[in-house]
XYZ file of C-alpha atoms in Angstrom:
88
model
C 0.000 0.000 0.000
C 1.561 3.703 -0.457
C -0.166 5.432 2.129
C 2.500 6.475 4.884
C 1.689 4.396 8.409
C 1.590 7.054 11.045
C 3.599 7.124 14.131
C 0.257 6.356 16.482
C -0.567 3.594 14.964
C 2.519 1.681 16.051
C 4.004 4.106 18.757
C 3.589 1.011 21.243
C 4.186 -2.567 21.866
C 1.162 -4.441 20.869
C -0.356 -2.065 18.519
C 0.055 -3.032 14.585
C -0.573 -2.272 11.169
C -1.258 -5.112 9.085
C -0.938 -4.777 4.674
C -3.339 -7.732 3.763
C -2.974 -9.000 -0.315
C -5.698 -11.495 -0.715
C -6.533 -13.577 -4.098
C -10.414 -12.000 -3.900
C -12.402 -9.573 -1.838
C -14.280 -12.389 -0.193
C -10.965 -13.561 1.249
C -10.018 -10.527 2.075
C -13.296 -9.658 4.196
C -13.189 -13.294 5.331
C -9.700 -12.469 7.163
C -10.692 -8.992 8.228
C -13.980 -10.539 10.020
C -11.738 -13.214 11.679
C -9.126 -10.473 12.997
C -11.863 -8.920 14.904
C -13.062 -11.562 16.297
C -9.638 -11.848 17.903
C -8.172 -8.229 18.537
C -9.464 -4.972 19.004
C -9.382 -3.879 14.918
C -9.733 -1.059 12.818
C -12.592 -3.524 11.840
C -13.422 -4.555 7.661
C -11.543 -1.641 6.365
C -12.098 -0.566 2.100
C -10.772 -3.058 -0.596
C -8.736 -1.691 -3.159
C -7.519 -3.229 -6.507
C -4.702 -2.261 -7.758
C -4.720 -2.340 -12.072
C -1.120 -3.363 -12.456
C -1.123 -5.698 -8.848
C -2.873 -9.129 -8.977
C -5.575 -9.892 -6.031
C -7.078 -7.118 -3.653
C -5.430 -5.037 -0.912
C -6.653 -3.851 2.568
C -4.953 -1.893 5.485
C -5.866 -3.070 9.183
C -5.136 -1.437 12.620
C -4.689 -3.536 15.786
C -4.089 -3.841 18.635
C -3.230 -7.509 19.939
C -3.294 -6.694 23.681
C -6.598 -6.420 23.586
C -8.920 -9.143 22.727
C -12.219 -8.938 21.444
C -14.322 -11.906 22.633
C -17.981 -9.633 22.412
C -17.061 -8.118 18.996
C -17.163 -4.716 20.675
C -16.497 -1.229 18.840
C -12.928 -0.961 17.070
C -10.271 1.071 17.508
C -10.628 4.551 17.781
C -10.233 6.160 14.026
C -8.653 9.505 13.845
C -9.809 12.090 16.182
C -11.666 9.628 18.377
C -9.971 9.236 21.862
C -9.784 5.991 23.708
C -10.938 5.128 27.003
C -8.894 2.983 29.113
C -10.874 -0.023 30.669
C -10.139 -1.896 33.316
C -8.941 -4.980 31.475
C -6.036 -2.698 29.304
């Protein structure tokens, strides 16, 4: 992907940005739904094809010290703030 990762996203341990290249979109939104279902995620992000890559490409934020048995919200997107919980 050529958009720049900012600082935030990674400026901890546990906290990751994850390129995905999938065959298809329904793989692609097949892993997404799966990564939220483990981690706190940016949750099924956009799908982009790319006319001179082969498959489909997606960006995901997460953070893997923080499960997410419940399927709660995401991760805060930009200008949202996050609320430490009790389990953090």
């Amino acid at each position: 992907m050529d958009s720049v990762i900012d600082a935030r996203h990674v400026s901890e341990p546990g906290l990751v940005v994850l390129d995905i290249t999938a065959a298809d979109e329904e793989t692609a939104l097949a892993l997404m739904d799966e990564l939220q279902q483990l981690w706190a995620t940016s949750g099924i992000t956009t799908i982009r094809r790319d006319p001179a890559q082969p498959g489909v490409r997606a960006r995901v934020h997460a953070d893997i010290r923080r499960t997410n048995p419940g399927n709660e919200a995401g991760l805060p997107q930009d200008g949202e703030e996050q609320i430490a919980s009790a389990d953090q």
